[in-house]
XYZ file of C-alpha atoms in Angstrom:
641
model
C 119.567 74.417 113.724
C 121.572 74.105 110.255
C 123.627 70.223 109.977
C 126.320 68.713 108.139
C 124.465 65.424 107.051
C 122.366 64.964 104.087
C 118.872 63.950 104.118
C 118.364 66.562 106.587
C 116.919 70.009 106.231
C 117.873 71.229 109.905
C 115.195 72.724 111.637
C 112.293 71.406 113.667
C 109.565 74.326 114.423
C 108.193 73.924 117.318
C 104.215 75.945 117.738
C 102.110 76.062 120.805
C 98.376 76.291 119.824
C 97.607 78.283 122.704
C 99.956 81.418 122.659
C 100.150 81.027 118.833
C 103.955 81.422 119.843
C 106.345 79.661 116.986
C 109.713 78.664 118.200
C 113.125 76.634 116.859
C 113.353 73.938 118.394
C 117.320 72.665 118.733
C 117.966 69.088 117.804
C 122.042 68.645 116.840
C 123.934 66.597 114.702
C 124.845 64.040 117.328
C 120.668 63.960 118.160
C 120.423 62.775 114.665
C 123.351 60.399 114.263
C 122.169 58.693 117.015
C 117.910 58.843 117.149
C 118.169 59.405 113.220
C 114.395 60.727 112.405
C 110.983 59.066 112.200
C 109.810 57.906 115.160
C 112.765 57.368 117.284
C 113.363 61.249 116.580
C 109.731 62.079 117.917
C 110.519 59.421 121.172
C 113.500 61.592 122.086
C 111.286 64.560 121.758
C 108.360 63.425 123.970
C 111.266 61.823 126.179
C 113.235 64.866 127.159
C 109.474 66.625 128.273
C 107.406 63.611 129.518
C 107.983 63.078 133.214
C 105.124 60.243 133.511
C 101.995 62.146 134.834
C 101.046 63.931 131.602
C 97.980 62.888 130.673
C 96.342 62.456 126.831
C 94.172 65.576 126.804
C 96.287 68.010 128.157
C 98.711 71.210 127.363
C 101.310 69.003 128.676
C 101.133 66.383 125.843
C 102.926 66.399 122.362
C 101.635 65.739 118.693
C 105.385 65.184 117.125
C 105.070 64.911 113.182
C 108.251 63.915 111.738
C 110.328 62.586 109.247
C 113.053 60.974 108.272
C 116.409 61.609 106.151
C 115.490 59.414 103.388
C 112.023 60.956 102.985
C 111.940 62.867 99.676
C 115.618 61.733 98.681
C 114.396 59.481 95.625
C 114.779 55.979 97.673
C 112.442 53.611 96.769
C 109.197 53.870 99.001
C 110.330 56.628 101.283
C 107.652 58.940 101.606
C 106.595 57.708 104.676
C 106.636 60.054 108.131
C 104.898 59.504 111.417
C 103.578 61.452 114.169
C 103.871 60.227 118.204
C 102.013 61.389 121.153
C 100.353 60.289 124.182
C 97.810 57.945 123.547
C 94.338 58.372 124.694
C 93.701 54.559 123.939
C 96.447 53.411 125.802
C 98.182 55.507 128.184
C 102.046 54.814 126.510
C 103.497 56.926 123.797
C 102.082 55.844 120.149
C 102.996 56.216 117.075
C 101.674 56.205 113.695
C 103.075 56.023 109.952
C 101.827 56.987 106.908
C 102.750 57.319 103.418
C 101.211 59.755 100.903
C 102.779 63.614 99.580
C 102.898 65.026 103.583
C 106.399 64.256 104.164
C 108.106 65.302 101.175
C 106.045 68.778 101.576
C 106.621 69.447 104.973
C 110.895 68.646 104.420
C 110.130 71.186 100.968
C 108.802 73.733 103.216
C 112.414 73.358 105.419
C 111.500 71.279 108.254
C 112.736 68.148 109.433
C 109.679 68.035 112.243
C 106.918 69.898 113.368
C 105.854 69.738 117.476
C 102.424 70.946 118.586
C 101.503 71.466 122.227
C 98.198 73.502 123.805
C 94.767 73.864 122.698
C 93.202 76.787 120.723
C 90.582 78.563 121.653
C 88.801 77.625 118.264
C 88.796 75.576 115.539
C 91.887 76.433 113.380
C 94.068 75.219 110.601
C 98.086 75.870 109.361
C 99.189 76.395 106.707
C 103.288 76.214 106.687
C 104.915 77.696 103.438
C 109.072 77.595 103.132
C 108.675 77.435 107.051
C 106.709 80.348 107.506
C 103.302 80.022 109.448
C 99.994 80.753 109.221
C 97.117 80.263 111.506
C 93.358 80.291 109.825
C 90.175 80.042 110.909
C 88.658 76.106 110.740
C 85.171 76.863 111.895
C 84.053 76.231 108.272
C 85.997 73.252 108.145
C 84.730 71.633 111.115
C 82.083 68.824 111.166
C 83.561 67.654 107.312
C 84.860 64.402 106.405
C 88.203 63.634 105.461
C 88.165 63.975 102.036
C 85.864 67.241 101.871
C 88.010 68.735 104.293
C 90.848 68.477 101.674
C 88.919 69.326 98.710
C 88.379 72.353 101.068
C 91.940 73.195 101.358
C 92.943 73.055 97.985
C 90.508 76.138 97.157
C 91.774 78.105 99.825
C 95.239 77.277 98.657
C 94.457 78.128 94.777
C 96.783 80.731 93.184
C 95.673 83.571 91.157
C 96.316 81.709 87.875
C 93.686 79.213 88.776
C 96.036 76.320 89.905
C 96.183 74.931 93.853
C 99.496 75.646 95.033
C 101.532 71.711 95.373
C 100.974 71.068 99.065
C 100.488 68.117 101.495
C 97.924 67.695 104.010
C 96.970 66.188 107.074
C 93.751 66.488 108.727
C 91.183 64.530 111.158
C 87.644 63.793 111.085
C 84.233 63.920 112.946
C 85.606 61.074 115.056
C 89.064 63.226 115.851
C 86.977 66.021 116.738
C 85.008 63.879 118.925
C 87.806 62.168 120.508
C 87.021 59.092 119.815
C 90.227 57.394 121.290
C 90.558 55.013 118.357
C 90.084 58.386 115.972
C 93.239 58.825 113.220
C 94.647 61.428 111.227
C 94.221 60.870 107.330
C 96.333 62.319 104.889
C 95.079 62.150 100.886
C 93.483 58.731 101.307
C 96.603 57.270 103.801
C 95.960 57.215 107.061
C 97.849 57.210 110.807
C 95.900 54.369 112.032
C 96.483 53.464 115.528
C 96.658 55.021 118.863
C 94.053 57.664 118.934
C 96.337 60.344 117.071
C 93.171 62.216 115.593
C 91.939 62.753 118.825
C 94.538 63.952 119.984
C 94.928 66.425 117.413
C 90.709 66.950 117.758
C 91.329 67.705 121.234
C 94.172 70.569 120.412
C 90.591 71.904 118.232
C 93.090 71.786 115.499
C 91.859 70.604 111.978
C 94.046 70.304 109.659
C 98.286 71.055 108.527
C 98.807 71.849 105.047
C 102.868 71.963 103.990
C 103.879 73.327 100.689
C 107.869 74.838 99.454
C 110.317 74.729 97.196
C 113.303 74.186 98.962
C 116.050 71.100 97.870
C 116.160 68.544 99.862
C 120.302 67.847 100.376
C 121.484 64.603 99.224
C 125.334 63.921 99.724
C 126.290 61.956 97.343
C 124.215 62.387 94.187
C 125.556 60.109 91.828
C 126.598 57.494 93.970
C 122.215 57.509 95.365
C 121.232 57.629 91.630
C 123.362 54.304 90.565
C 122.114 52.650 93.933
C 118.793 53.487 93.599
C 118.237 52.445 89.839
C 119.863 48.807 91.428
C 117.306 49.411 94.434
C 114.747 49.501 91.866
C 115.269 46.837 89.777
C 115.842 44.395 92.713
C 112.506 44.956 94.437
C 111.092 44.487 91.297
C 112.298 41.003 90.518
C 111.689 40.269 94.138
C 108.572 37.710 94.352
C 107.362 39.754 97.423
C 108.210 43.477 96.529
C 107.907 42.921 92.434
C 105.382 40.197 91.976
C 102.638 39.678 95.113
C 102.434 42.989 96.626
C 101.764 44.465 93.350
C 99.575 42.110 91.525
C 96.600 41.625 94.892
C 98.481 44.284 97.720
C 98.439 42.622 100.923
C 95.212 41.729 100.663
C 96.634 38.832 98.772
C 97.579 37.492 102.181
C 94.119 36.241 102.836
C 94.342 32.702 101.794
C 98.111 31.566 102.697
C 96.408 32.440 106.533
C 93.833 30.609 105.801
C 96.351 27.930 104.871
C 98.310 28.457 108.237
C 95.110 28.564 110.501
C 96.144 32.375 111.289
C 92.895 34.180 109.748
C 91.075 35.846 112.736
C 88.121 34.880 112.673
C 84.431 34.902 114.947
C 87.005 37.641 117.178
C 90.182 35.428 117.071
C 87.917 31.864 118.206
C 89.595 30.160 115.461
C 92.186 30.630 112.696
C 89.891 29.366 109.720
C 87.203 31.366 107.606
C 84.701 28.638 105.910
C 84.207 31.566 103.376
C 87.095 33.514 103.470
C 87.332 32.965 99.587
C 84.300 35.360 99.240
C 86.648 37.995 100.986
C 89.938 37.475 99.676
C 92.436 39.189 97.798
C 92.120 37.273 94.452
C 88.582 38.150 94.648
C 89.271 41.732 95.061
C 91.708 41.707 92.289
C 89.484 39.638 89.571
C 86.067 41.861 90.461
C 86.821 45.089 92.071
C 90.146 46.365 91.698
C 90.286 49.098 88.701
C 93.958 49.858 89.174
C 97.007 49.524 91.204
C 98.264 53.049 93.249
C 101.234 54.097 95.522
C 103.432 56.248 97.388
C 105.958 58.515 95.731
C 109.129 56.585 94.648
C 107.184 53.615 95.086
C 107.729 50.592 92.800
C 105.769 48.071 94.782
C 102.627 50.048 94.176
C 100.583 48.313 96.958
C 97.263 49.953 97.196
C 94.149 48.891 95.611
C 91.366 50.877 94.052
C 87.720 50.108 94.145
C 84.537 52.090 93.102
C 81.875 53.026 96.213
C 78.743 55.049 95.545
C 79.961 55.518 92.149
C 83.660 57.481 93.584
C 87.314 55.537 92.926
C 88.714 55.347 96.186
C 91.247 53.545 97.820
C 90.466 49.543 98.582
C 91.072 48.134 101.478
C 93.963 46.836 103.279
C 94.742 43.339 104.367
C 93.798 43.777 108.172
C 90.224 45.965 107.379
C 89.557 42.985 104.763
C 90.172 40.392 107.332
C 88.874 41.827 110.602
C 85.121 43.426 109.017
C 85.391 39.580 106.969
C 85.884 36.914 108.810
C 86.080 38.391 111.866
C 82.836 39.368 112.632
C 81.641 36.298 110.094
C 80.950 38.452 106.713
C 81.200 37.033 103.456
C 79.996 40.200 100.941
C 82.961 41.586 99.854
C 81.232 44.844 98.674
C 80.023 46.056 102.329
C 83.801 45.844 102.947
C 84.962 48.007 100.518
C 81.490 50.107 101.367
C 82.973 50.377 105.366
C 86.405 50.920 104.336
C 85.468 54.191 102.519
C 83.435 55.198 105.358
C 85.648 54.697 108.298
C 88.115 56.678 106.247
C 85.967 59.378 105.636
C 85.160 59.150 109.161
C 88.768 59.597 110.817
C 87.984 55.879 112.713
C 90.829 53.335 112.814
C 89.434 50.446 110.783
C 91.847 47.852 112.729
C 90.065 49.038 116.562
C 86.305 49.537 115.162
C 86.573 46.238 113.836
C 87.924 44.688 117.051
C 85.610 46.486 119.425
C 82.547 45.535 116.992
C 83.532 41.583 117.134
C 83.795 42.097 120.578
C 80.188 43.957 121.447
C 78.759 40.734 119.103
C 80.310 37.937 121.111
C 79.638 40.100 124.598
C 75.675 39.765 123.318
C 76.018 36.522 122.012
C 76.929 35.250 125.348
C 74.727 37.081 127.131
C 76.862 39.652 129.138
C 75.638 42.873 127.217
C 72.207 43.337 125.556
C 73.480 45.696 122.460
C 71.704 44.053 119.718
C 74.619 43.351 117.457
C 75.047 39.702 116.078
C 77.939 37.875 114.189
C 77.199 37.617 110.438
C 74.070 40.197 110.775
C 75.715 43.755 109.140
C 72.861 45.390 108.191
C 73.459 48.782 109.717
C 76.330 48.419 110.641
C 77.663 52.055 108.403
C 75.514 53.806 110.916
C 77.252 52.158 113.783
C 80.308 53.349 112.763
C 78.728 56.877 112.206
C 77.093 56.849 115.634
C 80.720 55.561 116.848
C 82.450 58.763 115.193
C 79.414 60.952 117.046
C 79.484 59.255 120.311
C 75.529 58.887 119.779
C 73.418 55.827 121.406
C 75.687 52.537 121.157
C 78.228 54.339 119.461
C 78.806 56.022 122.350
C 80.015 53.008 124.540
C 81.587 51.627 121.312
C 84.046 54.913 120.910
C 85.277 53.219 123.681
C 87.146 50.282 122.677
C 87.242 46.915 123.451
C 89.286 47.011 126.928
C 87.332 49.235 128.305
C 83.766 48.138 127.315
C 85.293 44.370 128.784
C 86.168 46.237 132.048
C 82.349 47.436 132.135
C 80.276 44.387 131.022
C 82.724 41.586 131.639
C 84.450 39.102 128.718
C 88.117 40.065 129.196
C 89.734 36.624 128.127
C 87.836 37.626 124.782
C 88.314 41.059 124.548
C 91.062 41.246 122.246
C 93.713 43.517 122.656
C 97.156 44.134 123.760
C 97.800 47.483 126.300
C 94.312 48.435 125.307
C 95.359 48.553 121.270
C 93.237 45.872 119.566
C 95.461 43.018 117.974
C 96.232 43.159 114.191
C 94.388 40.283 111.570
C 96.771 37.585 112.407
C 95.454 35.157 115.060
C 98.750 34.340 117.062
C 97.954 31.210 118.585
C 99.198 29.186 114.935
C 101.990 32.251 115.028
C 103.356 32.188 118.614
C 105.884 34.595 117.730
C 104.059 37.334 116.549
C 101.881 36.535 119.900
C 105.149 37.685 121.777
C 105.473 40.838 119.086
C 101.995 41.712 119.873
C 102.605 41.602 123.630
C 105.677 43.412 124.089
C 105.150 45.877 121.206
C 105.477 49.600 122.731
C 102.595 51.022 121.055
C 100.464 48.157 122.019
C 98.380 45.086 119.887
C 100.690 45.882 117.359
C 102.255 43.619 114.218
C 104.636 45.659 112.879
C 106.311 47.299 116.273
C 105.707 43.755 116.895
C 108.077 42.571 115.027
C 106.294 40.621 112.184
C 107.599 37.544 113.018
C 104.419 36.083 111.232
C 106.740 36.543 108.224
C 108.710 33.680 109.382
C 105.758 31.816 110.514
C 103.830 30.870 107.761
C 103.678 34.110 105.298
C 106.843 33.997 103.975
C 109.528 30.990 105.325
C 107.288 28.502 107.408
C 109.383 27.869 110.344
C 107.404 25.578 112.962
C 104.637 28.091 114.326
C 104.218 27.141 118.090
C 108.065 26.547 118.746
C 109.494 29.280 121.454
C 112.847 28.098 120.121
C 114.588 30.992 118.535
C 110.891 33.409 118.642
C 112.600 35.397 121.003
C 115.273 36.491 119.394
C 114.205 37.063 116.222
C 111.351 39.090 117.078
C 113.755 41.247 119.304
C 116.014 41.626 115.753
C 112.842 42.268 113.150
C 111.260 45.136 115.309
C 115.285 46.674 115.550
C 115.328 46.399 111.517
C 112.344 47.948 111.593
C 112.168 50.348 114.084
C 115.618 51.570 111.770
C 113.496 51.178 108.615
C 110.859 53.734 109.763
C 113.257 56.450 111.598
C 114.650 56.615 108.180
C 111.858 57.476 106.648
C 111.084 54.494 104.163
C 108.098 51.734 104.156
C 108.483 48.551 105.996
C 107.508 46.619 103.246
C 111.111 47.340 101.775
C 112.610 44.532 104.186
C 110.591 42.099 102.679
C 113.203 41.881 100.377
C 115.738 40.706 103.066
C 114.693 37.681 102.415
C 116.431 36.084 99.181
C 114.489 35.417 96.389
C 115.345 31.878 96.141
C 113.720 30.980 99.225
C 110.482 32.421 98.573
C 110.257 31.057 94.975
C 110.954 27.536 96.300
C 109.406 26.862 99.167
C 109.612 23.184 98.975
C 113.059 22.911 97.766
C 115.670 21.540 99.997
C 117.364 24.339 100.868
C 114.228 26.034 101.836
C 113.398 23.903 104.006
C 116.698 23.398 105.628
C 116.426 27.225 106.494
C 112.902 26.359 107.935
C 114.149 23.727 109.716
C 117.362 25.464 110.928
C 115.947 29.012 111.848
C 114.216 27.825 115.768
C 118.016 27.269 116.727
C 118.930 30.697 115.547
C 118.416 32.528 117.971
C 121.900 32.425 119.989
C 123.512 33.749 116.780
C 121.147 36.481 116.834
C 122.106 37.136 120.471
C 125.834 37.421 119.410
C 124.918 39.647 116.519
C 122.879 41.790 118.398
C 125.450 42.304 121.446
C 128.054 42.516 118.899
C 126.985 44.456 115.958
C 131.043 45.351 115.022
C 130.881 41.426 113.704
C 128.601 42.459 111.013
C 130.414 45.936 109.929
C 129.452 45.289 106.352
C 126.662 45.570 103.923
C 124.541 42.533 103.262
C 123.811 42.335 98.933
C 119.952 41.690 100.179
C 119.733 44.558 101.807
C 120.105 47.948 99.883
C 118.830 50.253 102.783
C 122.468 50.792 104.496
C 124.155 51.625 101.422
C 121.215 54.222 100.401
C 121.029 55.841 104.085
C 124.997 56.581 103.637
C 124.782 57.620 100.072
C 121.525 60.004 101.112
C 123.046 61.110 104.780
C 127.394 61.152 104.829
C 126.962 59.055 107.961
C 128.977 55.331 108.007
C 126.177 53.053 108.590
C 127.429 49.128 108.382
C 124.563 46.776 108.712
C 125.731 46.321 112.238
C 124.984 50.002 113.075
C 121.925 50.287 110.992
C 120.325 47.411 113.456
C 122.015 49.281 116.960
C 120.458 52.365 115.416
C 116.654 50.254 115.568
C 117.624 48.710 118.840
C 118.168 52.258 120.294
C 115.138 53.797 119.238
C 113.125 50.407 120.292
C 114.539 50.616 124.277
C 113.837 54.795 124.388
C 110.214 53.912 123.081
C 110.454 51.455 126.655
C 111.959 53.486 128.738
C 109.664 56.707 128.182
C 106.942 54.193 128.716
C 108.084 52.804 132.222
C 107.272 56.682 133.414
C 103.562 56.086 132.566
C 103.665 52.761 134.019
C 104.794 49.748 131.595
C 106.508 46.649 133.279
C 106.111 43.074 132.633
C 102.725 42.775 133.699
C 101.571 44.898 131.039
C 103.131 42.780 128.154
C 99.531 40.768 128.336
C 97.114 39.209 125.866
C 93.916 38.117 126.754
C 93.071 34.166 128.189
C 91.641 33.160 124.944
C 95.575 33.444 123.086
C 97.459 32.567 126.113
C 95.276 29.685 127.542
C 92.586 28.408 125.665
C 94.760 25.836 122.732
C 92.972 26.582 118.991
C 93.125 23.173 117.697
C 92.169 20.767 120.489
C 94.368 17.925 119.187
C 97.562 20.114 119.159
C 98.262 21.384 122.636
C 100.965 23.740 121.095
C 98.502 25.750 119.130
C 98.070 28.785 122.080
C 100.814 31.503 123.025
C 103.263 30.434 125.515
C 103.450 34.211 126.669
C 105.609 33.893 129.940
C 108.117 31.663 128.738
C 108.811 33.833 125.881
C 108.859 36.983 127.654
C 111.385 35.707 130.021
C 113.583 34.654 127.157
C 112.755 37.792 125.247
C 113.773 40.020 128.091
C 117.076 38.163 128.464
C 118.212 38.875 124.558
C 117.073 42.513 124.728
C 119.143 42.869 128.022
C 115.797 44.229 129.855
C 115.410 43.107 133.795
C 113.181 40.599 135.099
C 110.169 43.271 135.011
C 110.893 44.222 131.239
C 112.878 47.402 131.458
C 116.053 48.342 130.068
C 118.839 48.233 133.101
C 121.055 51.284 133.797
C 123.589 49.520 131.950
C 121.695 48.923 128.450
C 120.991 52.346 128.719
C 124.608 53.926 128.955
C 125.462 51.517 126.246
C 122.673 52.897 123.933
C 123.388 56.634 124.483
C 120.095 56.497 126.549
C 119.034 59.056 129.491
C 117.387 56.706 131.642
């Protein structure tokens, strides 16, 4: 369906893998204005089909691959694309976001999105070239690990002159083939980590998808966008977070700050500091192991690390992996983390869920609930454990269930650290209670990003009171909506870091930064008013380049208030779809360890006051007491209930 807007190719294809029928899926300009792209567009498509009785491993489920209007536009860090589906891990819809180049080449092939449904009788891989779809036998690829299969696909795409056709790929490893509940999808070295998207793809008997093409990605006002992009790049490169910290140390550079603020997950979240943190820190990785920095297409930040494992140069670990496979299991051997990170990606396993499931099992063994032989700080044989998970062999078959299901079988629910069945990220929330709220109410489960990443205000950027409940609920809502829209547009969430004025980041001990930190807990009412009346913010903020960039690419009018409203619509839409699968206030929960047991015996506030925070959060969002959007809100947001 053609479109009048820039940034869109104007076509969505739906493929039924059972019948191999290919059809165009209608998506109108009115829907583009409301649901933008990325995970919000995917939620709209899933919401139009799901009734609430579907199961993840069924022909009724869909795997929806979406780009955003800024994907491939030349905007900074705009190579992101999204995969959404009904999660086998949580039972709710999940979305997972990735960089790399597949989203760019999907658009170059002429598509904004691809909808996959059904199940092939035999393993296949799909080739997309300029909208043309071909199905190929994948019997020879089945069983291959993720890098091996991508190399094999390049050979299959080799042209007569010997060159490989430029393309983007997504694929699964053995874990996805065996439908491990937290298996992931891999693209180059980038990963759709959360929610078990790889398991759904494996159930479909789909090993890989390759996309290529030479279609031009339209931009509404190229001249203005070029000038704006140059300014935007300069701004990001000068900002202390996006221009210094992330390029210098990557995400793992946060380890030291997390240690200082008592939010470094240690020994299965039993405490927030690790005595050997310096041995598994970002500084040590940078000094001793990093070979070169890498980044996605059009990314000035270049946060990815490159390390050597078994004689190969491979992607280094992100923060979550380093923390959870370091202090999370009391392991101070950084080289082992580098090795496991590579192995998990090759197998197609989510490193966060794999690490947290391992730490749950170690504590269950320590407490005498499950005699499994796994012990904190003892790391011999862990590589084999991960392989056994991917192939569901021996103890690996049990660990493939994840911590929630294991705690239901063996006990220890109070220290099975998850929300809605998805294991938490590396930030210990008892000293960052706003993030604790975000974990609990996140649409996809225990996610720091979908949860609003309030920890950026609670010690990693600014330093507002870490354990107060004042202001946290409203700001969680605000940052969830902001990040929702950034994802929908096709950009990396790290670009949002530059939302904070540079002087506040450069001078944490200045009088004005201290004043901001003191005032922030009392700004909840202001945030709520802006959320209720976005027309107040009918402007472009000097520190937020996203709105003008969006206008120049698409031709849509996009003030900051409208930008936030689009994010709010996306967040509420996912919640409304999940309502059909049983989500409510009772499901917005955290394990007892985090809400009933204080982290610091000398600080009675060092636990997540979840029920108090939820009550304020629901009110701020306009949800009812059961944590669900009201009919009035859905009507205001133009979401059909």
